Amino acid sequence: MTMKPKARKFRIRRTSGGSAHAASPGPETPAEEVQQTPDTTPPQPPADSADAPRLHEGEVTSAREVSVSQNIDDIRKEGLTGRQLRMARRMAQKHGLAPTSDFDAVRLLRARGIDPFQGSNIVQLVSAGENTQPAQTGGERIQLPQTVPVGQVALPSTELSPADRRAQEIQKIQRDIASRRRKKMLLLVSRLAAFVMLPTLIAGYYFYNIATPMYSTKSEFLIITADGSGGGKGGLGGLLPSQFATGQDSIAVQSYLESKDAMLRLNEDVGFKAMFSSDEIDPIQRLDPDATNEEAYKVYQKYVKLGYDPTEGVIRLEVATADPETSREFSEKLIEYAEENVDSLSQEKRFDAVKTAEAALEEAKEERRAAQRRLVELQEGSILDPEGEIANIRQLIGNVELQLQEKQLALNTQLANARPNTARVEALRSEVQVLSRELAKQNARLTEATEERTSLASQAAEIQMAQADLATSDLVLQSALETKRQSEIEANKQVRYLTVAVKPVASQDPSYPRKFENTLLAFLIFGGIYLLLSLTASVLKEQVSS
């Protein structure tokens, strides 16, 4: 009965003479480490040859015999991946083999002593002739490690295996990468130190040791109306609170205090330029003694800060100078300028409100004077009291008519007698004629005009019209006076007053510069600039290289 040879694995140990010794077979030794031990036996024919003679049926003659004896079923049980099988087929085709399947390619390569999963051929490592012949004992070949002759010193081989060479190359690449990383890190630290840390240290040294401390004085004031409300009784003024009603005035005052005019007045009164041009100020903050108004105005905007809160109606003022007392003095002067500005604004409002009423009152006064003057002229050119004169004349006419009627009755009575008294009749006729002429004369005084004056009726009518015009002028004048009074009341309600809520008090500790905050801000600014420039350079470099 023919026994099927079992696959055995050997570990090869090289000696100083370049020969390889086969170690004892073990179950954990991988198949890739199998190498042949050179011996003195003649080379065996290929195991995959169809007519290769076998010395003993079922006996194991060499490692190659063991590899060839593995069948495809054993190879399938190894659990090889698809990539390994494809690699084995490509390697078999490279060596001129004709496998029928991927597993057959693995079998053929192993039969030739080639590891299908390594880049180098094991047969090339032991390219020396396969002349080793294992000793036979009792008809069975036993492969043992080669013995070292007495007197020879076994030294390790200077040749490296592909795995060791690959490990050395990987270590070399890792050292190169680490060296490059260290260089890049060193360059990065150098750039950060030059462009970020050094400017930040300079800025911090200036803020902590050179910058002149500035003492700020804070104050608050607000603008209110005379009646404590925002506007008049009508319209939206009564619905709005005071801070919204006086918002425009507050903004106008804030704009004035921030203007160049306020700076020039402050310079004329307390010497703003001289304060910031003194030697006590550091060179960076110091103002040139011959500085223009525009340069001084920039310094004024930097150290005089105003803010308006529309919800509360409060204007906040902060003035910073190198001397606390000077800062307090500057604040008081600016508040005084604000109060004058508020007074001028309210005064203009009062004038605008009362101006129309005053003009109407003056016109009514002029009309009344004209009516009074015309009445006087009429009275001077005629009878002082035409109505009274007309009443007297009418009374006189009534008396004359009564007498004329009596004389007429007496005359008719005399004429009715058969023998009237001629003298009596003539006397009565004479009296009737005189009374008739007197009656006509008095009637003519009322209705007829003369060369010197008009009739009494016309004079009375003109005087009555003049009196009516005078009465009308009196009514218009009275109405104008009432309108002016109401306008003044409304204007007084709209008067604005400046009230100081927080008085300026000189500070004992400097408020500026804020050393830590300014240094941190400088660091962030320089860091941002460096980051922006580095990103821009990286993008440009990438664009140029691509």
Tab-separated table of C-alpha atoms in Angstrom, residues 192 195-197 199-201 203 207 516-534:
chain	number	residue	atom	x	y	z
A	192	LEU	CA	5.976	83.170	14.477
A	195	PHE	CA	6.320	88.244	12.830
A	196	VAL	CA	4.038	87.666	15.846
A	197	MET	CA	5.865	87.268	19.144
A	199	PRO	CA	5.988	92.709	17.629
A	200	THR	CA	3.745	91.607	20.495
A	201	LEU	CA	6.643	91.906	22.963
A	203	ALA	CA	3.832	96.441	21.948
A	207	PHE	CA	2.137	99.626	27.046
A	516	PHE	CA	-3.045	93.444	29.238
A	517	GLU	CA	-6.011	94.009	26.926
A	518	ASN	CA	-3.965	96.090	24.486
A	519	THR	CA	-1.117	93.548	24.473
A	520	LEU	CA	-3.553	90.702	23.826
A	521	LEU	CA	-5.196	92.733	21.083
A	522	ALA	CA	-1.802	93.363	19.487
A	523	PHE	CA	-1.070	89.629	19.587
A	524	LEU	CA	-4.385	88.833	17.904
A	525	ILE	CA	-3.834	91.486	15.250
A	526	PHE	CA	-0.297	90.331	14.410
A	527	GLY	CA	-1.410	86.694	14.483
A	528	GLY	CA	-4.294	87.427	12.125
A	529	ILE	CA	-2.040	89.312	9.727
A	530	TYR	CA	0.487	86.453	9.728
A	531	LEU	CA	-2.244	83.880	9.183
A	532	LEU	CA	-3.709	85.881	6.299
A	533	LEU	CA	-0.311	86.319	4.628
A	534	SER	CA	0.640	82.652	5.092
